[in-house]
Structures are given as C-alpha cells and as structure tokens.
Short mmCIF file of C-alpha atoms and ligand atoms in Angstrom, two decimals:
data_model
loop_
_atom_site.label_atom_id
_atom_site.label_comp_id
_atom_site.label_asym_id
_atom_site.label_seq_id
_atom_site.Cartn_x
_atom_site.Cartn_y
_atom_site.Cartn_z
CA MET A 1479 85.92 87.41 80.73
CA ILE A 1480 86.45 91.29 81.76
CA LEU A 1481 88.36 93.99 79.31
CA TYR A 1482 90.01 96.58 81.98
CA GLN A 1483 90.42 99.55 80.20
CA ALA A 1484 92.69 102.72 81.14
CA ASP A 1485 94.76 105.97 79.55
CA TYR A 1486 97.77 103.83 79.37
CA ILE A 1487 98.83 100.27 79.51
CA LEU A 1488 102.86 99.46 80.93
CA PRO A 1489 103.14 95.87 79.78
CA ILE A 1490 107.06 96.42 80.89
CA THR A 1491 108.54 93.59 78.59
CA SER A 1492 107.23 95.91 75.68
CA PRO A 1493 106.44 99.69 75.08
CA PRO A 1494 103.67 101.58 76.93
CA ILE A 1495 100.09 101.67 74.86
CA ARG A 1496 98.04 104.86 74.98
CA GLY A 1497 94.28 103.87 75.44
CA GLY A 1498 94.93 100.19 75.72
CA ALA A 1499 93.33 97.26 77.72
CA VAL A 1500 93.67 94.44 79.27
CA VAL A 1501 91.44 91.76 78.79
CA VAL A 1502 91.30 88.75 82.03
CA ASP A 1503 89.45 85.59 81.43
CA GLN A 1504 89.65 82.62 84.09
CA GLY A 1505 92.75 84.51 85.91
CA ARG A 1506 94.87 84.79 83.09
CA ILE A 1507 95.67 87.37 80.41
CA VAL A 1508 94.13 86.63 77.30
CA GLY A 1509 94.61 89.64 75.24
CA ARG A 1510 96.40 93.13 75.83
CA GLY A 1511 96.54 96.09 73.57
CA GLU A 1512 95.00 98.71 72.06
CA ALA A 1513 91.60 99.45 73.76
CA GLY A 1514 89.45 99.57 70.16
CA GLU A 1515 91.18 96.42 68.90
CA GLN A 1516 90.74 94.53 72.17
CA LYS A 1517 87.11 95.25 72.48
CA ALA A 1518 86.81 93.91 68.63
CA GLY A 1519 88.75 90.97 69.48
CA PHE A 1520 86.70 90.06 72.55
CA PRO A 1521 83.24 91.41 71.81
CA ALA A 1522 81.29 89.29 74.85
CA ALA A 1523 84.17 91.14 77.23
CA GLN A 1524 82.67 92.88 80.01
CA VAL A 1525 84.17 96.54 79.80
CA VAL A 1526 85.74 98.13 82.92
CA GLN A 1527 86.87 101.37 82.89
CA ILE A 1528 89.66 102.26 85.40
CA GLY A 1529 88.33 105.26 87.40
CA SER A 1530 89.90 107.27 89.86
CA VAL A 1531 88.44 109.65 92.58
CA SER A 1532 90.32 112.42 92.00
CA PRO A 1533 89.16 114.34 88.60
CA GLY A 1534 91.14 114.72 85.48
CA ALA A 1535 93.74 111.88 86.66
CA THR A 1536 95.55 109.74 84.51
CA THR A 1537 95.20 106.06 84.72
CA VAL A 1538 97.27 103.38 84.14
CA LEU A 1539 97.63 99.70 84.29
CA LEU A 1540 100.52 97.66 85.05
CA PRO A 1541 101.82 94.59 86.33
CA GLY A 1542 101.21 94.07 90.64
CA LEU A 1543 104.39 95.31 92.18
CA VAL A 1544 106.77 92.65 93.32
CA ASN A 1545 108.76 93.40 96.92
CA ALA A 1546 111.58 90.50 96.04
CA HIS A 1547 112.98 90.78 99.78
CA THR A 1548 111.08 90.66 103.06
CA HIS A 1549 110.55 89.40 106.53
CA LEU A 1550 107.10 89.28 107.44
CA ASP A 1551 107.87 87.57 111.13
CA LEU A 1552 109.43 91.08 112.00
CA CYS A 1553 106.35 93.02 111.23
CA THR A 1554 106.22 93.04 114.95
CA ALA A 1555 109.63 94.62 115.20
CA ARG A 1556 107.67 97.94 113.47
CA GLY A 1557 109.03 101.23 115.58
CA LYS A 1558 110.71 98.88 118.05
CA ILE A 1559 114.37 98.69 116.89
CA ALA A 1560 116.52 101.79 116.86
CA ARG A 1561 118.18 103.02 113.54
CA CYS A 1562 121.89 102.57 112.73
CA SER A 1563 123.08 105.92 111.53
CA GLY A 1564 127.38 106.08 111.77
CA SER A 1565 128.71 107.13 114.99
CA GLN A 1566 125.20 107.75 116.93
CA GLY A 1567 123.35 104.94 116.42
CA LEU A 1568 123.80 101.06 116.55
CA THR A 1569 126.14 99.32 114.47
CA PHE A 1570 125.08 96.56 112.20
CA VAL A 1571 125.93 93.92 114.78
CA ASP A 1572 124.41 95.63 117.83
CA TRP A 1573 121.15 95.73 115.30
CA ILE A 1574 121.55 92.28 114.83
CA GLU A 1575 121.64 91.14 118.31
CA GLU A 1576 118.56 93.63 119.13
CA VAL A 1577 116.54 91.66 116.50
CA VAL A 1578 117.66 88.41 118.00
CA ARG A 1579 116.41 89.79 121.41
CA HIS A 1580 113.38 90.93 119.91
CA LYS A 1581 112.03 87.61 118.34
CA ALA A 1582 112.85 86.17 121.52
CA ARG A 1583 109.95 88.55 123.26
CA VAL A 1584 107.43 88.04 120.55
CA GLY A 1585 104.42 85.64 120.70
CA GLU A 1586 102.77 84.17 118.02
CA GLU A 1587 99.31 85.81 118.28
CA GLU A 1588 101.17 89.24 118.23
CA LYS A 1589 103.10 88.00 115.13
CA MET A 1590 100.16 87.37 113.02
CA ALA A 1591 98.28 90.60 113.95
CA ALA A 1592 101.39 92.28 112.54
CA ILE A 1593 101.76 90.01 109.70
CA ARG A 1594 97.95 90.82 108.67
CA GLN A 1595 98.95 94.33 109.46
CA GLY A 1596 101.80 94.25 107.02
CA LEU A 1597 100.20 92.51 104.08
CA ARG A 1598 97.48 94.85 104.03
CA GLU A 1599 100.22 97.46 104.10
CA LEU A 1600 101.77 95.41 101.14
CA LEU A 1601 98.35 95.13 99.14
CA GLY A 1602 97.34 98.70 99.72
CA SER A 1603 100.91 99.79 98.12
CA GLY A 1604 99.83 97.53 94.96
CA VAL A 1605 102.26 94.59 95.82
CA THR A 1606 101.27 91.43 94.39
CA THR A 1607 104.02 89.22 94.78
CA ILE A 1608 106.51 88.83 97.32
CA GLY A 1609 109.97 87.21 98.39
CA ASP A 1610 109.96 86.31 101.86
CA ILE A 1611 112.47 84.80 104.18
CA SER A 1612 110.96 82.57 106.82
CA PRO A 1613 112.64 80.46 109.40
CA ASP A 1614 109.51 78.13 109.57
CA GLY A 1615 107.13 78.99 106.84
CA PHE A 1616 105.15 81.04 109.78
CA SER A 1617 103.86 83.21 107.01
CA ILE A 1618 102.84 80.82 104.42
CA LYS A 1619 99.16 80.53 105.79
CA LEU A 1620 98.46 84.17 105.85
CA LEU A 1621 99.88 84.84 102.57
CA ALA A 1622 97.27 82.31 101.60
CA GLU A 1623 94.76 83.82 103.93
CA ALA A 1624 95.51 87.35 101.68
CA GLY A 1625 95.24 85.95 98.34
CA LEU A 1626 99.10 86.84 97.78
CA ARG A 1627 101.69 85.41 95.60
CA ALA A 1628 105.26 84.67 97.15
CA THR A 1629 107.74 82.30 96.90
CA VAL A 1630 108.97 81.83 101.11
CA PHE A 1631 112.52 81.20 101.00
CA LEU A 1632 113.01 78.89 104.44
CA GLU A 1633 116.26 80.24 106.15
CA VAL A 1634 119.15 78.14 107.85
CA VAL A 1635 121.49 79.65 109.84
CA GLY A 1636 124.88 77.70 111.27
CA PHE A 1637 128.50 78.90 111.43
CA ALA A 1638 129.25 75.57 113.28
CA SER A 1639 130.27 73.32 110.55
CA THR A 1640 129.70 70.11 112.72
CA ASN A 1641 125.97 71.54 112.44
CA ALA A 1642 125.45 71.63 109.00
CA GLY A 1643 124.01 68.12 109.11
CA ALA A 1644 121.46 68.53 111.39
CA VAL A 1645 120.09 72.02 110.22
CA THR A 1646 120.02 70.14 106.63
CA GLU A 1647 117.91 67.68 107.89
CA LYS A 1648 115.73 70.35 109.69
CA LEU A 1649 115.42 72.25 106.44
CA GLU A 1650 114.31 69.18 104.37
CA ARG A 1651 111.83 68.13 107.08
CA TYR A 1652 110.23 71.67 106.78
CA LEU A 1653 110.35 71.47 102.86
CA ALA A 1654 108.48 68.13 103.19
CA ASP A 1655 105.85 69.02 105.88
CA LEU A 1656 104.87 72.67 104.01
CA GLY A 1657 104.91 71.36 100.36
CA SER A 1658 101.28 71.08 100.43
CA LEU A 1659 100.59 74.49 102.12
CA ALA A 1660 103.21 75.78 99.23
CA THR A 1661 100.79 75.32 96.39
CA GLY A 1662 99.14 77.93 93.91
CA LEU A 1663 100.56 81.06 94.37
CA ILE A 1664 102.85 80.25 96.83
CA LYS A 1665 106.57 78.44 96.20
CA LEU A 1666 108.97 77.68 98.60
CA GLY A 1667 112.55 78.83 98.19
CA VAL A 1668 115.54 77.93 100.50
CA SER A 1669 117.85 80.78 102.25
CA PRO A 1670 121.31 80.60 103.75
CA HIS A 1671 121.03 83.77 106.01
CA ALA A 1672 124.39 85.33 105.03
CA PRO A 1673 128.69 84.61 104.52
CA TYR A 1674 129.45 85.33 107.82
CA SER A 1675 126.48 83.12 109.91
CA VAL A 1676 126.26 80.12 107.68
CA SER A 1677 129.38 77.51 107.40
CA PRO A 1678 130.76 76.25 103.88
CA ALA A 1679 129.41 72.98 104.63
CA LEU A 1680 125.77 74.20 105.24
CA TRP A 1681 126.35 76.88 102.42
CA LYS A 1682 126.77 74.05 99.95
CA ARG A 1683 124.35 71.42 100.94
CA VAL A 1684 121.38 73.90 101.16
CA SER A 1685 122.88 75.01 97.37
CA GLN A 1686 122.51 71.48 96.41
CA ILE A 1687 118.71 71.30 97.85
CA SER A 1688 118.10 74.46 95.37
CA ARG A 1689 119.94 72.53 92.61
CA GLU A 1690 118.13 69.08 93.40
CA ARG A 1691 114.27 70.57 94.30
CA ARG A 1692 114.82 73.71 91.23
CA CYS A 1693 113.86 76.19 93.76
CA PRO A 1694 115.50 79.65 93.75
CA ILE A 1695 118.04 80.48 96.49
CA ALA A 1696 118.11 84.05 98.77
CA SER A 1697 120.95 84.79 100.50
CA HIS A 1698 122.09 88.65 102.32
CA VAL A 1699 125.59 89.34 100.67
CA ALA A 1700 127.97 91.96 101.00
CA GLU A 1701 125.20 93.77 103.09
CA ASP A 1702 127.53 95.34 105.52
CA LEU A 1703 131.54 96.89 106.23
CA GLU A 1704 131.76 94.35 108.89
CA GLU A 1705 130.99 91.05 106.59
CA MET A 1706 133.74 92.29 104.31
CA ILE A 1707 135.97 92.67 107.21
CA PHE A 1708 135.26 89.24 108.47
CA LEU A 1709 135.48 87.25 105.41
CA SER A 1710 138.99 89.32 104.07
CA ALA A 1711 140.77 89.35 107.11
CA GLY A 1712 138.87 87.18 110.05
CA ALA A 1713 138.64 90.41 111.89
CA GLY A 1714 135.81 92.94 113.61
CA ARG A 1715 133.14 92.33 115.36
CA TRP A 1716 131.29 88.89 113.88
CA PRO A 1717 134.04 86.50 115.77
CA ASP A 1718 132.99 88.33 118.98
CA PHE A 1719 129.37 88.11 118.32
CA LEU A 1720 129.46 84.37 117.59
CA ARG A 1721 131.45 83.11 119.80
CA ARG A 1722 128.91 85.56 122.83
CA ARG A 1723 126.47 83.27 120.68
CA GLY A 1724 128.03 80.07 121.37
CA VAL A 1725 128.36 79.32 117.65
CA TRP A 1726 131.95 79.87 116.65
CA ASP A 1727 134.09 77.20 115.16
CA GLU A 1728 137.68 77.21 115.95
CA SER A 1729 138.45 75.30 112.54
CA TRP A 1730 137.08 78.15 110.45
CA SER A 1731 139.73 80.31 109.20
CA SER A 1732 139.38 83.71 107.13
CA PRO A 1733 139.25 82.97 103.40
CA GLY A 1734 140.74 86.05 102.31
CA LEU A 1735 138.45 86.91 99.94
CA SER A 1736 135.68 89.37 99.36
CA PRO A 1737 131.92 87.83 100.20
CA VAL A 1738 130.87 87.61 96.17
CA GLN A 1739 134.22 85.69 95.95
CA TYR A 1740 133.98 83.33 98.57
CA LEU A 1741 130.67 82.16 97.74
CA ASP A 1742 132.31 81.68 94.29
CA SER A 1743 134.98 79.75 95.91
CA LEU A 1744 132.38 77.71 97.40
CA GLY A 1745 130.78 76.88 93.98
CA VAL A 1746 127.41 78.03 95.29
CA LEU A 1747 127.08 81.44 92.81
CA ALA A 1748 124.22 79.95 90.18
CA PRO A 1749 121.51 81.58 88.41
CA SER A 1750 118.94 80.53 90.74
CA LEU A 1751 120.62 82.18 93.38
CA ALA A 1752 119.26 86.18 94.74
CA ALA A 1753 121.89 88.11 96.52
CA VAL A 1754 120.57 90.03 98.35
CA HIS A 1755 122.01 94.08 99.28
CA LEU A 1756 125.43 93.67 97.18
CA ASN A 1757 126.43 97.02 98.57
CA TYR A 1758 129.83 96.45 98.56
CA LEU A 1759 131.35 95.28 95.63
CA SER A 1760 134.91 95.85 93.62
CA SER A 1761 134.44 95.39 89.54
CA GLN A 1762 135.87 91.86 89.88
CA ASP A 1763 133.06 90.90 91.80
CA ILE A 1764 130.73 92.42 89.48
CA GLU A 1765 131.97 90.65 86.84
CA LEU A 1766 131.73 87.48 88.41
CA LEU A 1767 128.00 87.84 89.14
CA ALA A 1768 127.42 88.73 85.59
CA ARG A 1769 129.60 85.47 84.74
CA ARG A 1770 127.35 83.35 87.06
CA ARG A 1771 124.15 84.97 85.97
CA VAL A 1772 123.18 85.87 89.84
CA SER A 1773 120.64 88.30 90.03
CA ALA A 1774 120.39 90.78 92.82
CA VAL A 1775 117.92 92.42 95.21
CA THR A 1776 118.65 95.93 96.34
CA CYS A 1777 117.10 97.54 99.59
CA PRO A 1778 117.00 101.60 99.38
CA ARG A 1779 114.85 102.37 102.49
CA SER A 1780 116.98 99.65 104.57
CA ASN A 1781 120.20 101.39 103.25
CA ARG A 1782 119.03 104.70 104.49
CA TRP A 1783 118.39 103.14 107.62
CA PHE A 1784 121.54 101.96 108.40
CA GLY A 1785 123.07 105.21 107.01
CA ARG A 1786 125.00 103.31 103.90
CA ARG A 1787 125.45 105.25 100.75
CA ALA A 1788 125.31 102.25 98.62
CA ASP A 1789 126.31 103.39 95.16
CA LYS A 1790 126.87 100.25 93.00
CA LEU A 1791 123.40 99.96 91.48
CA GLN A 1792 124.38 101.46 88.37
CA ALA A 1793 127.24 99.22 87.96
CA LEU A 1794 125.13 96.25 88.72
CA LEU A 1795 122.35 97.38 85.78
CA CYS A 1796 125.57 98.18 83.15
CA ALA A 1797 126.89 94.85 83.76
CA GLY A 1798 123.22 93.47 82.73
CA ILE A 1799 122.16 91.98 86.32
CA THR A 1800 118.56 90.99 86.91
CA THR A 1801 118.19 93.44 89.89
CA ALA A 1802 115.05 93.83 91.90
CA LEU A 1803 113.84 95.88 94.77
CA GLY A 1804 113.12 94.67 98.57
CA ALA A 1805 111.70 96.75 101.45
CA ASP A 1806 113.75 94.47 103.88
CA SER A 1807 111.87 94.14 107.16
CA LEU A 1808 110.29 96.13 109.52
CA ALA A 1809 113.37 96.11 111.81
CA SER A 1810 114.81 98.37 109.32
CA ASN A 1811 112.51 99.96 107.37
CA TRP A 1812 109.45 102.59 108.26
CA SER A 1813 106.98 100.90 106.20
CA LEU A 1814 106.65 98.12 103.26
CA ASP A 1815 105.46 101.06 100.81
CA MET A 1816 107.12 99.51 97.14
CA TRP A 1817 106.50 102.98 95.83
CA ALA A 1818 108.53 104.38 98.66
CA GLU A 1819 111.17 102.45 97.84
CA MET A 1820 111.22 103.43 94.20
CA ARG A 1821 110.86 106.92 95.10
CA GLN A 1822 114.08 106.62 97.43
CA LEU A 1823 116.29 104.68 94.90
CA HIS A 1824 115.02 107.55 92.24
CA GLN A 1825 116.80 110.34 94.39
CA ASP A 1826 119.49 107.94 95.39
CA TYR A 1827 120.61 107.17 91.56
CA PRO A 1828 119.03 110.25 89.21
CA GLY A 1829 120.52 108.68 86.53
CA VAL A 1830 118.93 105.61 86.47
CA ALA A 1831 115.42 105.53 84.61
CA ALA A 1832 112.68 105.95 86.28
CA GLU A 1833 111.25 102.98 83.66
CA ASP A 1834 114.27 101.05 84.58
CA ILE A 1835 113.36 101.47 88.67
CA ILE A 1836 109.65 100.03 87.84
CA ARG A 1837 111.05 97.00 85.48
CA MET A 1838 113.37 96.66 88.93
CA ALA A 1839 109.87 96.10 91.08
CA THR A 1840 107.95 93.99 88.43
CA ILE A 1841 109.67 91.66 86.00
CA SER A 1842 113.33 91.76 87.87
CA GLY A 1843 111.49 90.83 90.85
CA ALA A 1844 109.55 88.24 89.60
CA LYS A 1845 112.44 86.66 87.90
CA THR A 1846 114.55 86.01 91.06
CA LEU A 1847 111.95 84.66 93.00
CA GLY A 1848 111.56 82.22 90.10
CA GLN A 1849 108.14 83.76 89.03
CA ASP A 1850 108.35 85.06 86.18
CA SER A 1851 106.78 82.41 83.99
CA GLU A 1852 103.35 83.56 85.84
CA THR A 1853 103.99 87.51 86.69
CA GLY A 1854 106.02 90.77 86.79
CA SER A 1855 104.68 92.03 83.15
CA LEU A 1856 101.26 92.04 81.16
CA GLU A 1857 101.41 89.17 78.71
CA GLU A 1858 98.91 86.97 77.04
CA GLY A 1859 99.00 83.59 79.29
CA LYS A 1860 100.19 85.51 82.31
CA SER A 1861 98.60 85.41 85.32
CA ALA A 1862 96.35 88.44 85.81
CA ASP A 1863 98.53 89.89 88.47
CA LEU A 1864 97.57 93.83 87.54
CA ILE A 1865 97.11 96.72 89.39
CA GLY A 1866 95.59 100.26 88.34
CA VAL A 1867 96.84 103.43 89.23
CA ALA A 1868 95.92 107.23 89.23
CA VAL A 1869 98.50 110.04 88.14
CA PRO A 1870 97.76 113.41 88.27
CA ARG A 1871 97.19 114.49 84.79
CA GLN A 1872 99.78 117.36 84.18
CA SER A 1873 102.50 114.21 84.66
CA ALA A 1874 101.21 112.23 82.47
CA ASN A 1875 103.73 112.99 78.88
CA ASP A 1876 106.63 110.91 80.95
CA ILE A 1877 104.09 108.16 81.96
CA TYR A 1878 107.15 105.93 84.31
CA GLY A 1879 108.54 109.20 85.58
CA SER A 1880 104.85 110.31 86.60
CA LEU A 1881 104.16 107.33 88.49
CA LEU A 1882 107.39 108.46 90.74
CA ALA A 1883 107.19 111.63 91.59
CA SER A 1884 104.24 111.34 93.89
CA PRO A 1885 102.20 108.09 95.61
CA PRO A 1886 100.29 107.51 93.12
CA GLU A 1887 96.49 106.50 93.97
CA ILE A 1888 95.94 102.57 93.24
CA VAL A 1889 92.39 102.41 92.37
CA LEU A 1890 92.60 98.13 91.16
CA ILE A 1891 94.48 95.30 92.14
CA LEU A 1892 94.13 91.75 90.92
CA ILE A 1893 95.93 88.71 91.64
CA ALA A 1894 95.63 85.77 89.29
CA GLY A 1895 92.20 87.68 88.20
CA ASN A 1896 90.89 88.47 91.71
CA SER A 1897 90.08 90.97 94.02
CA PRO A 1898 92.78 89.74 97.28
CA ASN A 1899 90.83 88.85 100.09
CA PRO A 1900 88.25 91.82 100.74
CA ASN A 1901 88.52 91.27 104.98
CA ASN A 1902 92.01 91.55 104.65
CA SER A 1903 92.99 93.55 102.21
CA GLY A 1904 90.63 96.58 102.82
CA LEU A 1905 90.86 97.54 99.34
CA ILE A 1906 89.22 99.59 96.46
CA THR A 1907 85.77 98.29 96.00
CA ARG A 1908 84.21 97.88 93.02
CA SER A 1909 82.40 101.32 93.41
CA ARG A 1910 85.30 102.87 92.31
CA TRP A 1911 85.08 101.52 88.91
CA SER A 1912 83.10 102.62 86.37
CA LEU A 1913 81.34 99.51 84.43
CA SER A 1914 80.04 100.25 80.83
ZN1 LIG B 2082 116.85 90.83 104.73
#
C-alpha cells in the first residue's frame, strides 16, 4: 500500500484538496483526502512525497489524462502530409486522398515503430487512457505492451449500401477474434467512419452491434464544410471522390439534412455515441445532441491544422453535453501532447474555465470511452490511474490555470497502480520521488 502525497490533489469530481494524499492498494484507489487524515487512516502505507526536479515547484496529483480520439495507425504520417490552410493548402478532400495514399505505402515494421514512438509521447505527456480508431485492431498488442488503458474503436467504411452485409460480417469477425486480446485495460468499441463515407444501412447495423454488445461507438461528425454541402444538397467534392474510389451508390439521394439531423433520422444518435469534431452545428443540432445524450469530442489542434475556426464548444458545454478532448492523428497534428491540446483550447476559448478544460481531458474523456467506472477521476474504488505534475510555485493560486500556463513537468505516472513498462515509456524513475 502506497500513500502518494502532493501539495494539491485534484480529484476532478470534487474540489481540490490542499496538502492531500491518494492511497493506492493493489492497483486501486482506497483513500483520498487531506494528507494527515489519510496517514492516520492508513498507518501501514508507505509514504511517497511527489517531488520535482525544479526547486520550489508546486506538486499536483490528478487523474491520468484521456486522449479521447486518435488514430495510432497514422503515427507514420508525422510530418509527411501537408497542412490544409484555406486557399493555400490542401482541402479536406485532398487531405483524405493524401492519407489514403500514405497508408498504402506504409509497411508493418514502420507502423509498429511509429506507434511505439506515439505511445511514448502519450505517456510522456501524462496520458493514461486513449480512444483509438483502428480498422483492424493493429494497435491493441502495442497498447497492451505499453500498459495503456484504451478503448479501441474498430472502424468501418462503406458508402455503397450493397456492401453493408459484407462489411458488418468482417467487423463481427474482428470483434470475435480480438475479444481475447481486448481484456483488462483494453475495451473494444465500433466506429462507422463518418456520415459521408458510411451507408445508412451500414450505420444502422453498426449501431445495432453497439447496442447488442453494449460497447461505445465513435464517429467523425460535422467535421468539415464539405460534409454539410454533401448531406444538405448532395453537392460539393464528395460525390466525385466516392465515384473515383468506385464506391458511389446510384441509389443514394441527399437527405437534405445537417449531419446531426441525418444521423437522427437513421435512429443512431444514442448515449453510447461519441461524435468527434462537431465543428458545424445549428442550435437545433445542439438541442438534438443534448436530447439524445450523445457525447462530443473536440480536437483543437486538428482544427488549427485545417485552418478551421470551430466555435461551437461553449454552446455544447452550455447544453450540458459531455465533451472530451482528442489529439486526432499525426496526419493532422504536430504531436500527441494533450497539454498542448488543452493550451490551444484555452487560447481559442478564453471564456472556458481552465477547470472545465481539465475536466474535458479527464472524466469527460473517460465517459465518452465507456471507461468512467474505472478512470477519469480520483475516487475510492477506481483504478489508480494518476499522474503527478509540478508547476512553478508563483502560479499555484489558481491551481487549474497554472496547469495550463506552461507545460508542466510530469513526475509520476501510474496506470492501475503500476508504472507503465519502463522499456516503452522512458519515463520518470523512482529516484525522482523522495521516499520517506
Ligand atoms: Zn479522426
């Protein structure tokens, strides 16, 4: 039994505790509160004072961060795909074509090496849980090797409705085959790629699988203007793209709806759905998402990559929609650093409190991944997924704000009470904690 003591504890689901401690036994949080009380309650616990290499720093214990949306398979794309920036760069449809070409060029060894590097980067920034979109579950073994908690969403694409049966069968085979690998820290989910790339029939079947298996479902929704033009008027660049790829469905006609209203017309908006991006929304869309209790994932630096000024976040939060944070893939981001995502969001939305942003990167992320019974907050009974960070002392009056002011020093990372595999994480060693 170990009692981790720090200047502040941020349980997230309750107020900060100054001079607090978290007690961990057999991978679970068994106590949390003021340090003196915890020491009295658990006299046999070994006490670990969270230290910092910077003198005079303030130390903070909080839940491990949740990156609710990424594509580890695309770690190979780091620095290889041009940015989309309005008239100068690629458009979103050009970008998708680039990504498809890139994927076809990459071999398995290269992919494994890039994913391992991506996992080191995630752990290095204090991420303990991710939501990964994967067409075939390739990342699962590497996630298990690195000791991360994850929900791996098996992704399907298929615009031609005649293929819905075959694609569903393949998905069910993957779910059956990967079931034995996805145990313990790793859960499986399903992911219809997007409203413009998945037929209504396939959307309905994947949604039904999610209901039957009680597994979460994630999809890219209302990400780009082209999607709006396609669904509302059947126009724009998607019809050409789908024809070029040989998957156009002659029987398809535009529903004349927004992406959110279209998914509702298919009956697939549900509490298990994490709608990723949600950049283009009307007030009716937001009302509908709230009514169906869909959760949201926003990707601030991915939006920056595409030159988008997404402005719906505050409306989503005001509507009470659980909203999480994702780094998206390295085909549309510079790194997988969650602190950089939080700082970008803070800069884009000065009106959103730092506390709310940290909530998005912890408990809200855990909820969207169906992992909140285990992680996302420091509560008794939950898994000991926690991080210790150090921030400059002068900024410690606003403890949430100080975490977002500059990159904090990560001094401790635990997943289910264990340090992630040191061969993979390259992280903090015990010598940086002072034992007493
Ligand atoms: Zn994505």
